Amino acid sequence: MATRTRRSQRRTEALSRERIVEAAVELLDAAGESGLTFRALTERLATGPGAVYWHVANKDELLAAATEGVVTAALAAAPPEDSPRDGVRAVALGLSGAIEEHPWLATQLALQLARNPWGTVTARIFESLGRGVRALGVPESGWFTATSALLHYILGAAGQNAANATNAANAGAPGTAPGRAEFLGAVSAAWKDLDPDDYPFTRAVADQMRDHDDREQFLAGIDFVLTGISTLHPPGGPPPTPPAANGT
């Protein structure tokens, strides 16, 4: 009887919603969204489809659960910081790291924001960033706009960095693994070959693009956004004056 009970407990644990989501994340990491099928999932879990459907109704629900699981872990791992600015930076780095580790996440987050803004994924991210914005002393009238600006920058920049890393890994000949430096070097050389009359600025920053550090650039962008927020919404200050209309 004791042996049968232990076996039953192991089966229950293996087929829990948490284990199903964990397996889904593994499949997404390995092959992207196309690789996440219920057949592949049941094979990985060594179970039948009925056991999976007991916990998740369809692929959309499974993708949402996988997204929420990764985001929740990323936000929970962000260390507490002494200043609101550092707190926002920690949340931003946590999300950026999660998107880099899970290349499928950027697309799923964009879909969650567009199709399910009332869901827990959007709310968790918005809450984490919004608390930092509030702690900066931004007046309540500016909370939504300031937090939205941060959110869109973080997801856009982190998604682009993740895509760049993937492109760099896939840019070489079969069997080779070119590094980031080789990839950026090739892009820099191509920029320098552009027509100087049509692309003077792009040619001028080609070397800076080649030598930049993604993490430093990402954090610089966060600082730009935070500085703009603090300038437009000083603590305790009046709301910014809207620009005058033409002809007034």
Short mmCIF file of N, CA and C in Angstrom, two decimals, residues 55-140:
data_model
loop_
_atom_site.label_atom_id
_atom_site.label_comp_id
_atom_site.label_asym_id
_atom_site.label_seq_id
_atom_site.Cartn_x
_atom_site.Cartn_y
_atom_site.Cartn_z
N HIS A 55 -4.98 20.11 -17.18
CA HIS A 55 -4.39 21.31 -16.57
C HIS A 55 -4.43 22.53 -17.48
N VAL A 56 -4.32 22.34 -18.79
CA VAL A 56 -4.34 23.47 -19.73
C VAL A 56 -5.26 23.12 -20.89
N ALA A 57 -6.07 24.07 -21.31
CA ALA A 57 -7.11 23.78 -22.30
C ALA A 57 -6.59 23.76 -23.72
N ASN A 58 -5.58 24.59 -24.03
CA ASN A 58 -5.11 24.70 -25.41
C ASN A 58 -3.72 25.32 -25.43
N LYS A 59 -3.18 25.49 -26.62
CA LYS A 59 -1.81 26.00 -26.76
C LYS A 59 -1.72 27.44 -26.30
N ASP A 60 -2.73 28.25 -26.58
CA ASP A 60 -2.69 29.65 -26.16
C ASP A 60 -2.58 29.76 -24.64
N GLU A 61 -3.34 28.94 -23.94
CA GLU A 61 -3.26 28.96 -22.48
C GLU A 61 -1.89 28.49 -22.00
N LEU A 62 -1.32 27.51 -22.71
CA LEU A 62 -0.01 27.00 -22.35
C LEU A 62 1.07 28.06 -22.57
N LEU A 63 0.99 28.78 -23.70
CA LEU A 63 1.95 29.85 -23.96
C LEU A 63 1.83 30.96 -22.92
N ALA A 64 0.61 31.30 -22.56
CA ALA A 64 0.41 32.34 -21.55
C ALA A 64 0.98 31.90 -20.20
N ALA A 65 0.78 30.64 -19.86
CA ALA A 65 1.29 30.13 -18.58
C ALA A 65 2.81 30.10 -18.58
N ALA A 66 3.42 29.70 -19.71
CA ALA A 66 4.87 29.69 -19.81
C ALA A 66 5.44 31.10 -19.70
N THR A 67 4.78 32.04 -20.36
CA THR A 67 5.22 33.44 -20.30
C THR A 67 5.13 33.97 -18.88
N GLU A 68 4.01 33.70 -18.22
CA GLU A 68 3.84 34.17 -16.85
C GLU A 68 4.88 33.54 -15.92
N GLY A 69 5.16 32.26 -16.10
CA GLY A 69 6.13 31.61 -15.24
C GLY A 69 7.51 32.21 -15.36
N VAL A 70 7.95 32.47 -16.59
CA VAL A 70 9.28 33.05 -16.80
C VAL A 70 9.34 34.48 -16.27
N VAL A 71 8.30 35.27 -16.53
CA VAL A 71 8.28 36.66 -16.07
C VAL A 71 8.25 36.72 -14.55
N THR A 72 7.44 35.89 -13.93
CA THR A 72 7.35 35.88 -12.47
C THR A 72 8.71 35.56 -11.84
N ALA A 73 9.41 34.58 -12.41
CA ALA A 73 10.73 34.22 -11.89
C ALA A 73 11.72 35.36 -12.08
N ALA A 74 11.66 36.02 -13.23
CA ALA A 74 12.59 37.12 -13.52
C ALA A 74 12.37 38.28 -12.56
N LEU A 75 11.13 38.62 -12.30
CA LEU A 75 10.84 39.74 -11.41
C LEU A 75 11.17 39.39 -9.96
N ALA A 76 10.95 38.15 -9.58
CA ALA A 76 11.26 37.73 -8.21
C ALA A 76 12.75 37.74 -7.95
N ALA A 77 13.55 37.52 -9.02
CA ALA A 77 15.00 37.45 -8.87
C ALA A 77 15.65 38.82 -8.80
N ALA A 78 14.90 39.88 -9.16
CA ALA A 78 15.46 41.23 -9.13
C ALA A 78 15.77 41.61 -7.68
N PRO A 79 17.02 41.94 -7.37
CA PRO A 79 17.36 42.23 -5.97
C PRO A 79 16.77 43.56 -5.52
N PRO A 80 16.44 43.68 -4.23
CA PRO A 80 15.96 44.97 -3.72
C PRO A 80 17.06 46.02 -3.78
N GLU A 81 16.69 47.23 -4.12
CA GLU A 81 17.67 48.30 -4.27
C GLU A 81 17.33 49.45 -3.32
N ASP A 82 18.37 50.25 -3.01
CA ASP A 82 18.20 51.35 -2.07
C ASP A 82 17.47 52.53 -2.68
N SER A 83 17.66 52.75 -3.99
CA SER A 83 17.05 53.91 -4.63
C SER A 83 16.01 53.48 -5.65
N PRO A 84 15.00 54.30 -5.90
CA PRO A 84 13.99 53.95 -6.92
C PRO A 84 14.61 53.76 -8.29
N ARG A 85 15.58 54.59 -8.65
CA ARG A 85 16.21 54.46 -9.96
C ARG A 85 16.90 53.11 -10.10
N ASP A 86 17.64 52.71 -9.07
CA ASP A 86 18.31 51.41 -9.12
C ASP A 86 17.29 50.27 -9.13
N GLY A 87 16.15 50.48 -8.46
CA GLY A 87 15.11 49.46 -8.48
C GLY A 87 14.55 49.25 -9.87
N VAL A 88 14.30 50.34 -10.59
CA VAL A 88 13.81 50.23 -11.96
C VAL A 88 14.86 49.55 -12.84
N ARG A 89 16.11 49.91 -12.65
CA ARG A 89 17.19 49.28 -13.43
C ARG A 89 17.25 47.78 -13.16
N ALA A 90 17.05 47.37 -11.90
CA ALA A 90 17.09 45.95 -11.56
C ALA A 90 15.95 45.19 -12.24
N VAL A 91 14.76 45.78 -12.23
CA VAL A 91 13.62 45.14 -12.91
C VAL A 91 13.90 45.05 -14.41
N ALA A 92 14.43 46.13 -14.98
CA ALA A 92 14.72 46.15 -16.41
C ALA A 92 15.74 45.08 -16.78
N LEU A 93 16.79 44.95 -15.98
CA LEU A 93 17.80 43.93 -16.26
C LEU A 93 17.24 42.53 -16.09
N GLY A 94 16.35 42.34 -15.12
CA GLY A 94 15.74 41.03 -14.94
C GLY A 94 14.92 40.62 -16.16
N LEU A 95 14.13 41.55 -16.68
CA LEU A 95 13.33 41.26 -17.86
C LEU A 95 14.22 41.07 -19.08
N SER A 96 15.24 41.91 -19.22
CA SER A 96 16.15 41.78 -20.35
C SER A 96 16.86 40.43 -20.33
N GLY A 97 17.31 40.02 -19.14
CA GLY A 97 17.98 38.73 -19.04
C GLY A 97 17.06 37.57 -19.38
N ALA A 98 15.80 37.67 -18.97
CA ALA A 98 14.84 36.61 -19.28
C ALA A 98 14.59 36.53 -20.78
N ILE A 99 14.48 37.68 -21.44
CA ILE A 99 14.26 37.69 -22.89
C ILE A 99 15.47 37.14 -23.63
N GLU A 100 16.66 37.44 -23.13
CA GLU A 100 17.87 36.91 -23.76
C GLU A 100 17.96 35.40 -23.58
N GLU A 101 17.59 34.92 -22.40
CA GLU A 101 17.66 33.48 -22.12
C GLU A 101 16.57 32.70 -22.85
N HIS A 102 15.42 33.35 -23.06
CA HIS A 102 14.28 32.69 -23.71
C HIS A 102 13.87 33.53 -24.93
N PRO A 103 14.47 33.30 -26.10
CA PRO A 103 14.23 34.16 -27.26
C PRO A 103 12.77 34.28 -27.69
N TRP A 104 11.96 33.32 -27.38
CA TRP A 104 10.54 33.35 -27.72
C TRP A 104 9.75 34.33 -26.87
N LEU A 105 10.33 34.75 -25.75
CA LEU A 105 9.59 35.54 -24.76
C LEU A 105 9.21 36.92 -25.28
N ALA A 106 10.07 37.56 -26.06
CA ALA A 106 9.78 38.91 -26.53
C ALA A 106 8.49 38.95 -27.33
N THR A 107 8.31 37.99 -28.23
CA THR A 107 7.09 37.94 -29.03
C THR A 107 5.87 37.68 -28.16
N GLN A 108 5.99 36.77 -27.21
CA GLN A 108 4.86 36.45 -26.36
C GLN A 108 4.48 37.62 -25.46
N LEU A 109 5.45 38.37 -24.99
CA LEU A 109 5.14 39.54 -24.17
C LEU A 109 4.41 40.60 -24.99
N ALA A 110 4.85 40.79 -26.23
CA ALA A 110 4.16 41.75 -27.09
C ALA A 110 2.72 41.32 -27.32
N LEU A 111 2.49 40.02 -27.52
CA LEU A 111 1.14 39.53 -27.72
C LEU A 111 0.30 39.68 -26.45
N GLN A 112 0.90 39.43 -25.30
CA GLN A 112 0.18 39.59 -24.04
C GLN A 112 -0.26 41.04 -23.85
N LEU A 113 0.62 41.96 -24.15
CA LEU A 113 0.29 43.38 -23.99
C LEU A 113 -0.82 43.80 -24.94
N ALA A 114 -0.79 43.25 -26.16
CA ALA A 114 -1.77 43.66 -27.16
C ALA A 114 -3.12 42.96 -26.98
N ARG A 115 -3.09 41.67 -26.68
CA ARG A 115 -4.31 40.87 -26.65
C ARG A 115 -4.88 40.65 -25.25
N ASN A 116 -4.02 40.74 -24.25
CA ASN A 116 -4.48 40.40 -22.91
C ASN A 116 -3.91 41.38 -21.88
N PRO A 117 -4.13 42.68 -22.07
CA PRO A 117 -3.55 43.65 -21.12
C PRO A 117 -4.13 43.55 -19.72
N TRP A 118 -5.27 42.90 -19.58
CA TRP A 118 -5.86 42.71 -18.24
C TRP A 118 -5.31 41.48 -17.53
N GLY A 119 -4.45 40.74 -18.21
CA GLY A 119 -3.90 39.52 -17.62
C GLY A 119 -2.82 39.81 -16.60
N THR A 120 -2.41 38.75 -15.91
CA THR A 120 -1.45 38.91 -14.81
C THR A 120 -0.04 39.24 -15.30
N VAL A 121 0.33 38.84 -16.52
CA VAL A 121 1.68 39.14 -17.01
C VAL A 121 1.87 40.65 -17.13
N THR A 122 0.95 41.31 -17.82
CA THR A 122 1.04 42.77 -17.96
C THR A 122 0.98 43.44 -16.59
N ALA A 123 0.08 42.98 -15.75
CA ALA A 123 -0.07 43.60 -14.44
C ALA A 123 1.18 43.46 -13.58
N ARG A 124 1.82 42.29 -13.64
CA ARG A 124 3.04 42.08 -12.83
C ARG A 124 4.15 43.04 -13.26
N ILE A 125 4.36 43.14 -14.56
CA ILE A 125 5.42 44.02 -15.05
C ILE A 125 5.09 45.47 -14.75
N PHE A 126 3.85 45.85 -15.01
CA PHE A 126 3.44 47.23 -14.78
C PHE A 126 3.56 47.60 -13.31
N GLU A 127 3.19 46.67 -12.43
CA GLU A 127 3.29 46.93 -11.00
C GLU A 127 4.74 47.11 -10.57
N SER A 128 5.63 46.27 -11.06
CA SER A 128 7.04 46.34 -10.67
C SER A 128 7.67 47.65 -11.12
N LEU A 129 7.40 48.07 -12.35
CA LEU A 129 7.94 49.33 -12.84
C LEU A 129 7.22 50.52 -12.22
N GLY A 130 5.91 50.42 -12.08
CA GLY A 130 5.12 51.53 -11.57
C GLY A 130 5.49 51.90 -10.14
N ARG A 131 5.82 50.93 -9.33
CA ARG A 131 6.23 51.25 -7.96
C ARG A 131 7.50 52.08 -7.96
N GLY A 132 8.41 51.77 -8.89
CA GLY A 132 9.62 52.58 -9.00
C GLY A 132 9.32 53.99 -9.46
N VAL A 133 8.43 54.11 -10.43
CA VAL A 133 8.04 55.44 -10.92
C VAL A 133 7.40 56.25 -9.79
N ARG A 134 6.52 55.64 -9.04
CA ARG A 134 5.87 56.33 -7.92
C ARG A 134 6.91 56.76 -6.89
N ALA A 135 7.87 55.88 -6.60
CA ALA A 135 8.90 56.19 -5.60
C ALA A 135 9.82 57.32 -6.05
N LEU A 136 9.91 57.55 -7.36
CA LEU A 136 10.70 58.68 -7.85
C LEU A 136 10.05 60.02 -7.55
N GLY A 137 8.81 59.99 -7.10
CA GLY A 137 8.11 61.22 -6.79
C GLY A 137 7.31 61.77 -7.94
N VAL A 138 7.10 60.96 -8.97
CA VAL A 138 6.30 61.41 -10.11
C VAL A 138 4.86 61.63 -9.65
N PRO A 139 4.25 62.76 -10.00
CA PRO A 139 2.84 62.97 -9.63
C PRO A 139 1.95 61.88 -10.21
N GLU A 140 0.86 61.60 -9.53
CA GLU A 140 -0.02 60.52 -9.94
C GLU A 140 -0.52 60.67 -11.38
#
